[in-house]
Amino acid sequence: FGDFNFYGSPNYLGVLDDLTMPSELSEATFHDHPGEEAKLYNPDFTRMEGRGIFYGILDYFTGIHYTDGVISGIVTDSDTNEPLDSVRVQLNPGDSVHYTDDHHSGYYAFHHLAPGQYTVTIEKEGYVALTDTVQVHPGLYDFADFSTGSTAPPTILSINPADSSIGVSIWTNLTIEFSRPMDLESVENALILAAPGDTLSFMSSWNVTEEMLTLNPLGAMQTDTWYTLTLEPGATDVFGHALAGHTISFQTQTGTTQLIPVNIIPSEQQQMVDRYSTISVRFSRSLDPEADYANKILVMSDNFHRVAGRVDLDDSSLEPNKTLTLVPDTPLDANRAYTVTVLGTVADTTGQSLGSHFTWTFRTSDRIYQATRLDSGQSLDQWTIDFEANTTVFPELVDTAAIHDFSAIHLYLGLIIFDYDGSGGLRWTGPTIDLAPGDALGFYAKGASPIVYDLDGNILEIMSNDGGWQYYSYASESPVTIGGIGFEVSRFYGFADGYLDEVMRFTDITGISAEPATQPENFNLIAYPNPFNPSVTLILPNFQASEKWLSLYSLRGELLMKIPIASGENLIRLNLQNLLPNTASGVYLVRLQAGSQAYNTKILYLK
């Protein structure tokens, strides 16, 4: 019978053909595997196998079925997946107790149970007790397997890079392997990757067993720098057992003797990239200015379309011949994943090549914007010192004519050079720009943090910049009038207007003397990690206001959440999975309202 229904047709296996009595083919266990063979030493397991054979024969010849049922299962260690010995298994109702054997089978069974609902509880010293509910059916075996974890604290099995490693790539992903499945949120909240004066944000991803964590820094690490990866106390496994704090240090590769990429635009795995963006990579050393770079940067979309365009070597005076930029002939496709490959044959002035290909990915926005150009940005009388400046003596501009120097600076770059001893801001106060829904303000900036203002001087958005030339766009779902663009500046910062538009460059600007000043207010609303899943931490600016509110909006302007902020609170952690479980992945606007002032930032939720 078993041989016949193994295949469900007369084309059976045939191993029982020569027998002259009723027979059953059983593959309940195998003699050639130690773990499987251990089950044969358990009388409850062999009873289950015999009962199964008898059920088959009875059903085949008589059609009679048993009216009682059986609950059985195997108890294993979740860390090793090995069966556990001497586990106390209790069944209720009935208060029956069974112990797994000491032959490493982990098997238990309760026989002759009336149909109905039962609870099974397993207990073993040094392990987490677990309970499950089982519905017993007449004439069947109903199974309840358990995988329980040790109550001993989890440990870290390995970290890559290892402690005290040197020469680590500035683009490396860090991995941490744990001894058992971990509570993801508690681990991610306890991690800090930092160097002196620099704390890195990163994206986190886990393997399916939740035992291996990969950290992908958002941007390159600094060259020739010691980094510290700290896992602070507070991380737990899935059972709530605390992991001891742990710290490792490693040193990144040097950029003075090696040719390595040190900055990329767009950044690795960046989402919602504007379709008018250029693609650039900055190197640690100057490249050969005589080389042909036409086919050194390849950009391919996920539908296998190669992006056509020109490749320029930036020969600006600040970092000559260090940046390659691909300028697409046409805007990138909407909502497409792109892979950028820089060929390993790119070489510096000494002939040292990159060696291996360098790749990264990004995804474009699903919106199609029409960028507005700031063609009047060259007018010096439209640049003013921002109210945040902490000195009373401002720069005097000398030789203020806009210089169209196409040989020194590419058409899509512009530069303001000035010497400013202190920190403050510079604001462009040109003509107002009306944006309709679907329009965007587009501009380039280098080494600054652009701030977009409305007509009343309220900050609409603070954008981030990692030091390289970057294309920015600001768009609103509702009509808005742009009243100005500001930059947080200190020394040698720049601005360029429009998309592939005219150049402006101001030179020979004198220095200034700084009077003693008070600490300027911090107007940044910072979100990290960003993108995030499921939690994001907001660093609030220092301000004085009697009433403060934090709001979350969709890009359609729909208010999703509004919470009060207590006095003195400067760190807010939002877990969207808990607070708004039905929220979809996408870009959201966070708005901090402090009295008459408002600060905004965008966050990207990856569900």
Coordinates of C-alpha atoms in Angstrom, one line a residue, residues 93-591:
P93 CA -5.6 19.6 30.3
G94 CA -4.6 16.4 32.0
D95 CA -1.3 17.6 33.5
S96 CA 0.6 14.9 31.7
V97 CA 4.4 15.1 31.7
H98 CA 6.9 13.6 29.3
Y99 CA 10.8 13.9 29.2
T100 CA 12.8 13.8 26.0
D101 CA 15.4 11.0 26.1
D102 CA 19.1 11.2 26.4
H103 CA 19.9 9.8 23.0
H104 CA 19.8 13.2 21.3
S105 CA 16.5 12.6 19.5
G106 CA 14.6 15.5 21.2
Y107 CA 11.4 13.6 20.5
Y108 CA 8.2 13.5 22.7
A109 CA 4.7 12.2 22.3
F110 CA 1.3 12.0 24.1
H111 CA -0.9 9.1 22.9
H112 CA -4.7 8.4 23.0
L113 CA -5.9 12.0 23.3
A114 CA -9.5 12.9 22.8
P115 CA -10.1 15.4 20.0
G116 CA -9.9 19.0 21.2
Q117 CA -7.5 21.8 22.0
Y118 CA -4.4 21.3 24.2
T119 CA -1.5 23.4 25.4
V120 CA 2.0 22.0 25.4
T121 CA 4.8 23.6 27.5
I122 CA 8.5 22.8 27.4
E123 CA 11.0 23.5 30.1
K124 CA 14.7 22.9 30.6
E125 CA 17.2 24.5 33.0
G126 CA 19.2 27.1 31.2
Y127 CA 16.7 27.5 28.4
V128 CA 13.6 29.7 27.7
A129 CA 10.3 28.0 28.5
L130 CA 7.9 27.9 25.6
T131 CA 4.2 27.1 25.2
D132 CA 2.1 26.3 22.1
T133 CA -1.6 25.5 21.5
V134 CA -2.4 22.3 19.5
Q135 CA -5.7 21.1 18.0
V136 CA -6.0 17.3 18.2
H137 CA -7.8 15.5 15.3
P138 CA -9.2 12.0 15.4
G139 CA -7.0 9.3 13.9
L140 CA -4.1 11.7 13.2
Y141 CA -0.7 12.8 14.5
D142 CA -0.7 16.5 15.3
F143 CA 2.8 18.0 15.6
A144 CA 4.2 20.8 17.8
D145 CA 8.0 21.3 17.4
F146 CA 9.8 23.7 19.6
S147 CA 13.1 25.6 19.0
T148 CA 14.2 27.3 22.3
G149 CA 17.1 29.5 23.1
S150 CA 19.6 29.4 25.9
T151 CA 19.1 31.9 28.7
A152 CA 22.9 32.5 28.6
P153 CA 23.6 35.9 27.0
P154 CA 24.2 36.0 23.2
T155 CA 27.7 36.5 22.0
I156 CA 29.4 38.0 19.0
L157 CA 31.0 35.3 16.9
S158 CA 32.9 37.5 14.4
I159 CA 33.2 41.1 13.1
N160 CA 34.6 42.1 9.8
P161 CA 36.8 44.0 9.6
A162 CA 38.6 42.5 12.6
D163 CA 39.8 44.5 15.5
S164 CA 43.0 46.4 14.8
S165 CA 42.8 45.8 11.0
I166 CA 44.6 48.4 8.9
G167 CA 44.3 49.3 5.2
V168 CA 40.5 48.8 5.3
S169 CA 38.7 50.1 2.2
I170 CA 36.8 53.3 2.8
W171 CA 33.9 51.8 1.0
T172 CA 33.8 48.5 2.9
N173 CA 30.6 47.1 4.4
L174 CA 30.9 46.0 8.0
T175 CA 29.4 42.6 9.2
I176 CA 28.7 41.3 12.6
E177 CA 27.8 37.7 13.3
F178 CA 25.9 36.8 16.4
S179 CA 25.5 33.5 18.2
R180 CA 21.7 33.5 17.9
P181 CA 18.8 35.5 16.3
M182 CA 18.8 39.1 17.6
D183 CA 16.3 41.8 18.3
L184 CA 17.0 43.9 15.3
E185 CA 15.9 47.3 16.6
S186 CA 17.8 47.0 19.9
V187 CA 21.0 46.1 18.1
E188 CA 20.7 48.9 15.5
N189 CA 20.0 51.5 18.2
A190 CA 23.1 50.4 20.2
L191 CA 25.5 50.7 17.2
I192 CA 27.9 53.7 16.7
L193 CA 30.4 53.9 13.9
A194 CA 32.7 56.9 14.5
A195 CA 36.1 58.5 14.0
P196 CA 37.4 61.6 15.8
G197 CA 35.0 64.4 14.9
D198 CA 33.0 62.2 12.6
T199 CA 30.0 59.9 13.3
L200 CA 28.8 58.0 10.3
S201 CA 25.2 57.1 9.4
F202 CA 24.6 53.7 7.8
M203 CA 22.0 51.4 6.4
S204 CA 21.4 48.1 8.2
S205 CA 20.4 44.7 6.6
W206 CA 20.0 41.3 8.2
N207 CA 20.2 37.8 6.9
V208 CA 17.0 35.6 7.1
T209 CA 18.0 34.0 10.4
E210 CA 18.6 37.5 11.9
E211 CA 22.0 36.4 13.1
M212 CA 24.2 38.3 10.6
L213 CA 24.1 42.1 10.4
T214 CA 25.6 44.1 7.5
L215 CA 26.3 47.8 7.9
N216 CA 26.5 49.9 4.8
P217 CA 28.0 53.4 5.6
L218 CA 26.1 56.2 3.8
G219 CA 29.1 57.5 2.0
A220 CA 32.8 56.8 2.1
M221 CA 34.8 56.8 5.3
Q222 CA 37.8 59.1 5.6
T223 CA 41.2 57.8 4.4
D224 CA 44.0 57.0 6.8
T225 CA 41.7 57.2 9.8
W226 CA 41.1 55.1 12.8
Y227 CA 37.3 54.2 13.2
T228 CA 35.7 52.7 16.2
L229 CA 32.6 50.5 15.9
T230 CA 30.8 50.4 19.3
L231 CA 28.0 48.2 20.3
E232 CA 26.7 49.8 23.5
P233 CA 24.9 47.8 26.2
G234 CA 21.2 47.5 25.6
A235 CA 21.2 45.1 22.6
T236 CA 19.3 41.9 23.1
D237 CA 18.5 38.6 21.4
V238 CA 14.9 37.7 20.4
F239 CA 14.3 36.3 23.9
G240 CA 15.3 39.5 25.6
H241 CA 18.8 38.4 26.8
A242 CA 21.2 41.3 26.9
L243 CA 24.4 41.3 24.8
A244 CA 27.5 42.6 26.5
G245 CA 28.9 45.8 25.0
H246 CA 31.7 45.4 22.5
T247 CA 34.1 47.8 20.7
I248 CA 36.6 47.3 17.8
S249 CA 38.8 49.7 16.0
F250 CA 40.3 49.6 12.5
Q251 CA 42.3 52.0 10.2
T252 CA 41.2 52.8 6.7
Q253 CA 43.5 52.8 3.7
T254 CA 45.7 55.8 2.9
G255 CA 44.7 58.2 0.1
T256 CA 48.1 59.8 -0.3
T257 CA 49.9 56.9 -1.9
Q258 CA 46.9 55.0 -3.3
L259 CA 44.5 56.0 -6.0
I260 CA 41.0 55.4 -4.5
P261 CA 37.6 56.9 -4.9
V262 CA 36.8 59.2 -2.0
N263 CA 33.4 60.6 -2.9
I264 CA 30.6 59.7 -5.2
I265 CA 27.5 61.5 -6.4
P266 CA 24.8 60.3 -6.2
S267 CA 25.7 58.4 -3.0
E268 CA 25.6 54.6 -2.7
Q269 CA 22.0 53.3 -2.8
Q270 CA 20.6 56.8 -2.8
Q271 CA 16.9 57.0 -3.5
M272 CA 14.7 59.6 -5.2
V273 CA 17.7 60.9 -7.2
D274 CA 16.7 63.8 -9.5
R275 CA 16.6 62.9 -13.1
Y276 CA 18.7 65.8 -14.1
S277 CA 21.6 64.7 -11.9
T278 CA 25.1 64.3 -13.1
I279 CA 27.2 61.3 -12.0
S280 CA 30.6 62.0 -10.5
V281 CA 33.4 60.3 -8.6
R282 CA 36.3 62.2 -6.8
F283 CA 39.6 60.5 -6.3
S284 CA 42.3 60.8 -3.7
R285 CA 45.0 61.8 -6.3
S286 CA 45.0 63.9 -9.4
L287 CA 44.3 61.9 -12.6
D288 CA 46.2 62.0 -15.8
P289 CA 44.9 65.1 -17.6
E290 CA 46.0 63.8 -21.0
A291 CA 44.0 60.5 -20.8
D292 CA 40.8 59.9 -22.6
Y293 CA 38.0 59.3 -20.1
A294 CA 35.1 59.0 -22.6
N295 CA 34.4 55.3 -21.7
K296 CA 35.8 55.2 -18.2
I297 CA 32.4 55.7 -16.4
L298 CA 29.6 53.4 -17.5
V299 CA 26.1 53.9 -16.2
M300 CA 23.6 51.2 -16.9
S301 CA 19.9 51.2 -15.9
D302 CA 18.0 48.1 -14.7
N303 CA 16.5 47.7 -18.1
F304 CA 20.0 47.4 -19.6
H305 CA 20.0 50.9 -21.1
R306 CA 23.4 52.6 -21.1
V307 CA 23.4 56.3 -20.3
A308 CA 25.0 58.3 -23.1
G309 CA 26.9 61.5 -22.2
R310 CA 30.2 63.3 -22.0
V311 CA 32.8 62.6 -19.3
D312 CA 34.7 65.6 -18.0
L313 CA 37.8 65.8 -15.8
D314 CA 37.3 68.7 -13.4
D315 CA 40.4 71.0 -13.6
S316 CA 39.2 73.6 -11.1
S317 CA 41.9 75.2 -9.0
L318 CA 40.9 73.8 -5.6
E319 CA 41.2 70.1 -6.4
P320 CA 42.6 69.9 -10.0
N321 CA 42.0 66.7 -12.0
K322 CA 40.5 64.7 -9.2
T323 CA 36.9 64.5 -10.2
L324 CA 35.4 62.7 -13.2
T325 CA 31.8 63.7 -14.1
L326 CA 29.4 62.0 -16.5
V327 CA 27.0 64.6 -17.9
P328 CA 24.0 62.7 -19.4
D329 CA 22.9 63.8 -22.8
T330 CA 19.3 63.5 -21.7
P331 CA 17.6 63.3 -18.3
L332 CA 17.7 59.9 -16.6
D333 CA 14.6 57.7 -16.7
A334 CA 12.1 58.0 -13.8
N335 CA 12.0 55.4 -11.1
R336 CA 14.9 53.3 -12.4
A337 CA 17.8 51.6 -10.6
Y338 CA 21.2 52.6 -12.1
T339 CA 24.6 50.9 -11.6
V340 CA 27.7 53.0 -12.1
T341 CA 31.0 51.4 -13.0
V342 CA 34.3 53.2 -13.0
L343 CA 36.8 51.1 -14.9
G344 CA 39.9 49.9 -13.1
T345 CA 42.1 51.4 -15.9
V346 CA 41.6 54.9 -14.6
A347 CA 45.1 56.1 -13.6
D348 CA 46.8 59.0 -11.8
T349 CA 49.6 61.2 -13.0
T350 CA 52.2 58.6 -11.9
G351 CA 50.5 55.9 -13.9
Q352 CA 49.1 54.1 -10.8
S353 CA 45.7 52.7 -11.8
L354 CA 42.6 52.1 -9.8
G355 CA 43.2 48.3 -10.4
S356 CA 39.7 46.9 -10.0
H357 CA 36.4 48.3 -11.2
F358 CA 34.5 50.5 -8.7
T359 CA 30.7 50.2 -8.7
W360 CA 27.7 51.7 -6.9
T361 CA 24.0 52.0 -7.4
F362 CA 21.2 54.5 -7.0
R363 CA 17.5 54.9 -7.9
T364 CA 15.9 57.9 -9.6
S365 CA 12.8 59.7 -8.5
D366 CA 9.4 58.6 -9.8
R367 CA 8.5 62.3 -10.3
I368 CA 9.3 64.3 -13.4
Y369 CA 10.3 67.8 -12.5
Q370 CA 10.9 70.9 -14.7
A371 CA 13.8 72.6 -13.1
T372 CA 13.8 76.4 -12.6
R373 CA 17.2 78.1 -13.4
L374 CA 18.7 80.8 -11.3
D375 CA 20.0 82.7 -14.3
S376 CA 20.3 86.0 -12.3
G377 CA 22.5 84.4 -9.7
Q378 CA 25.6 86.1 -11.1
S379 CA 24.4 89.5 -9.8
L380 CA 26.5 90.3 -6.7
D381 CA 23.9 92.6 -5.3
Q382 CA 21.7 89.7 -4.7
W383 CA 24.0 88.0 -2.2
T384 CA 23.8 89.1 1.4
I385 CA 25.3 87.9 4.7
D386 CA 22.7 85.8 6.4
F387 CA 21.3 86.7 9.8
E388 CA 23.0 83.7 11.3
A389 CA 26.5 85.2 10.9
N390 CA 28.3 85.5 14.2
T391 CA 30.4 88.6 13.4
T392 CA 29.7 92.2 12.8
V393 CA 32.4 92.8 10.1
F394 CA 31.4 91.3 6.8
P395 CA 33.5 90.4 3.7
E396 CA 34.3 93.0 1.2
L397 CA 34.0 91.7 -2.4
V398 CA 36.8 92.8 -4.7
D399 CA 36.9 92.3 -8.5
T400 CA 33.2 91.5 -8.4
A401 CA 32.6 90.9 -12.1
A402 CA 31.1 87.5 -13.0
I403 CA 33.9 85.6 -14.8
H404 CA 33.0 83.2 -17.6
D405 CA 36.2 81.2 -17.5
F406 CA 35.2 78.0 -19.4
S407 CA 38.7 76.7 -19.6
A408 CA 39.1 76.6 -15.8
I409 CA 35.6 75.6 -14.7
H410 CA 33.1 73.5 -16.5
L411 CA 29.8 75.0 -17.7
Y412 CA 27.8 73.2 -15.0
L413 CA 30.1 74.4 -12.1
G414 CA 30.4 77.8 -10.5
L415 CA 32.5 79.0 -7.7
I416 CA 32.5 81.6 -4.9
I417 CA 35.8 81.8 -3.2
F418 CA 36.1 83.9 0.0
D419 CA 38.0 83.8 3.2
Y420 CA 35.7 83.9 6.2
D421 CA 37.1 83.5 9.7
G422 CA 34.2 82.1 11.7
S423 CA 30.9 80.5 10.8
G424 CA 27.7 82.0 9.5
G425 CA 25.8 82.1 6.3
L426 CA 25.5 83.6 2.9
R427 CA 22.1 84.0 1.3
W428 CA 21.0 84.6 -2.3
T429 CA 18.1 87.0 -2.4
G430 CA 17.4 87.2 -6.0
P431 CA 14.0 87.4 -7.7
T432 CA 11.3 85.3 -6.1
I433 CA 10.5 82.0 -7.8
D434 CA 7.0 80.6 -7.9
L435 CA 6.8 76.8 -8.0
A436 CA 3.6 75.0 -9.0
P437 CA 3.0 71.4 -7.9
G438 CA 5.3 69.2 -10.0
D439 CA 7.9 72.0 -10.6
A440 CA 11.2 72.1 -8.9
L441 CA 14.0 74.6 -8.1
G442 CA 17.3 73.2 -9.4
F443 CA 20.8 74.3 -8.6
Y444 CA 24.4 73.1 -8.0
A445 CA 26.4 73.7 -4.8
K446 CA 29.8 72.6 -3.5
G447 CA 30.8 72.2 0.1
A448 CA 27.8 73.8 1.7
S449 CA 24.4 73.0 3.2
P450 CA 21.8 74.7 1.0
I451 CA 18.8 76.1 2.8
V452 CA 15.7 77.0 0.8
Y453 CA 13.6 79.9 2.2
D454 CA 10.1 81.2 1.6
L455 CA 9.2 84.8 1.2
D456 CA 8.9 85.3 5.0
G457 CA 12.3 83.9 5.6
N458 CA 11.0 80.6 7.0
I459 CA 13.2 77.6 6.2
L460 CA 11.5 75.2 3.8
E461 CA 14.3 72.6 3.6
I462 CA 17.9 72.1 4.8
M463 CA 19.8 69.9 2.4
S464 CA 23.0 67.9 3.2
N465 CA 26.3 68.0 1.2
D466 CA 29.3 65.8 1.7
G467 CA 31.8 68.3 0.3
G468 CA 31.6 67.6 -3.5
W469 CA 29.7 69.2 -6.2
Q470 CA 26.1 68.1 -6.0
Y471 CA 22.9 68.9 -7.9
Y472 CA 19.9 69.8 -5.7
S473 CA 16.3 70.2 -6.4
Y474 CA 13.5 71.4 -4.2
A475 CA 9.9 70.6 -5.0
S476 CA 6.6 71.0 -3.2
E477 CA 3.3 69.3 -3.5
S478 CA 1.5 72.6 -3.0
P479 CA 2.2 76.0 -4.6
V480 CA 5.1 77.8 -2.9
T481 CA 7.1 81.0 -3.6
I482 CA 10.9 80.7 -3.0
G483 CA 12.3 83.8 -1.5
G484 CA 16.0 82.8 -1.3
I485 CA 18.7 80.2 -1.0
G486 CA 21.2 80.2 1.9
F487 CA 24.4 78.4 2.6
E488 CA 26.2 77.6 5.8
V489 CA 29.7 78.6 5.0
S490 CA 33.2 78.9 6.6
R491 CA 35.9 79.0 3.9
F492 CA 36.2 78.2 0.2
Y493 CA 32.7 77.3 -0.5
G494 CA 30.9 77.7 -3.7
F495 CA 27.7 77.9 -5.7
A496 CA 26.7 77.2 -9.3
D497 CA 23.3 78.1 -10.8
G498 CA 21.0 76.2 -13.0
Y499 CA 21.5 72.9 -15.0
L500 CA 24.4 73.1 -17.5
D501 CA 24.0 76.8 -17.4
E502 CA 26.4 79.8 -17.2
V503 CA 29.3 80.0 -14.8
M504 CA 29.7 82.5 -12.0
R505 CA 33.0 82.8 -10.1
F506 CA 34.0 85.5 -7.7
T507 CA 37.7 85.9 -6.9
D508 CA 40.1 88.0 -4.9
I509 CA 37.8 88.4 -2.0
T510 CA 39.5 89.9 1.1
G511 CA 39.5 88.4 4.5
I512 CA 37.6 89.8 7.5
S513 CA 38.4 90.3 11.1
A514 CA 36.1 88.6 13.5
E515 CA 34.9 90.2 16.7
P516 CA 34.1 88.1 19.8
A517 CA 30.7 86.5 19.2
T518 CA 28.2 84.4 20.9
Q519 CA 27.5 80.8 19.7
P520 CA 25.1 81.0 16.7
E521 CA 21.8 79.2 17.0
N522 CA 21.7 75.7 15.5
F523 CA 19.0 75.6 12.8
N524 CA 19.6 72.1 11.6
L525 CA 16.9 69.4 11.9
I526 CA 19.0 66.2 11.4
A527 CA 17.6 62.7 10.7
Y528 CA 19.7 59.6 10.9
P529 CA 19.9 56.9 9.6
N530 CA 18.2 58.2 6.5
P531 CA 17.0 56.1 4.7
F532 CA 15.8 54.0 7.6
N533 CA 13.8 51.0 8.7
P534 CA 12.0 50.9 11.0
S535 CA 13.3 53.7 13.3
V536 CA 14.7 57.2 12.7
T537 CA 16.3 59.5 15.2
L538 CA 15.8 63.2 14.9
I539 CA 18.3 65.7 16.4
L540 CA 16.4 68.8 17.2
P541 CA 17.9 72.3 17.0
N542 CA 18.6 74.3 20.1
F543 CA 15.9 76.9 20.5
Q544 CA 13.7 78.6 23.1
A545 CA 10.0 78.4 22.5
S546 CA 7.1 77.9 24.9
E547 CA 5.3 75.5 22.6
K548 CA 7.0 72.9 20.3
W549 CA 5.4 70.3 18.0
L550 CA 6.8 67.7 15.7
S551 CA 4.6 66.7 12.7
L552 CA 4.9 64.1 10.0
Y553 CA 3.4 64.7 6.6
S554 CA 3.1 62.7 3.4
L555 CA 4.3 64.5 0.2
R556 CA 0.6 65.1 -0.6
G557 CA 0.5 67.3 2.5
E558 CA -1.5 64.8 4.6
L559 CA -0.8 65.1 8.3
L560 CA 0.0 61.7 9.6
M561 CA 1.1 62.4 13.1
K562 CA 1.6 65.3 15.5
I563 CA 3.3 65.1 18.9
P564 CA 4.3 67.7 21.5
I565 CA 8.0 68.1 22.4
A566 CA 9.0 68.5 26.0
S567 CA 11.2 71.4 27.1
G568 CA 14.9 70.6 26.8
E569 CA 14.3 67.5 24.6
N570 CA 16.7 67.4 21.7
L571 CA 16.5 63.7 20.6
I572 CA 13.3 62.2 19.2
R573 CA 13.2 58.6 18.0
L574 CA 10.3 57.6 15.7
N575 CA 9.5 53.9 15.0
L576 CA 7.1 54.1 12.1
Q577 CA 6.5 50.4 12.2
N578 CA 4.9 50.8 15.7
L579 CA 3.5 54.3 15.4
L580 CA 2.0 54.0 11.9
P581 CA 2.0 50.3 11.0
N582 CA 0.1 50.8 7.7
T583 CA 2.5 53.4 6.4
A584 CA 4.0 52.5 3.1
S585 CA 7.7 53.0 2.0
G586 CA 8.4 56.4 0.6
V587 CA 9.5 60.0 1.3
Y588 CA 7.9 61.9 4.2
L589 CA 8.3 65.4 5.5
V590 CA 9.1 66.0 9.2
R591 CA 8.3 69.5 10.4

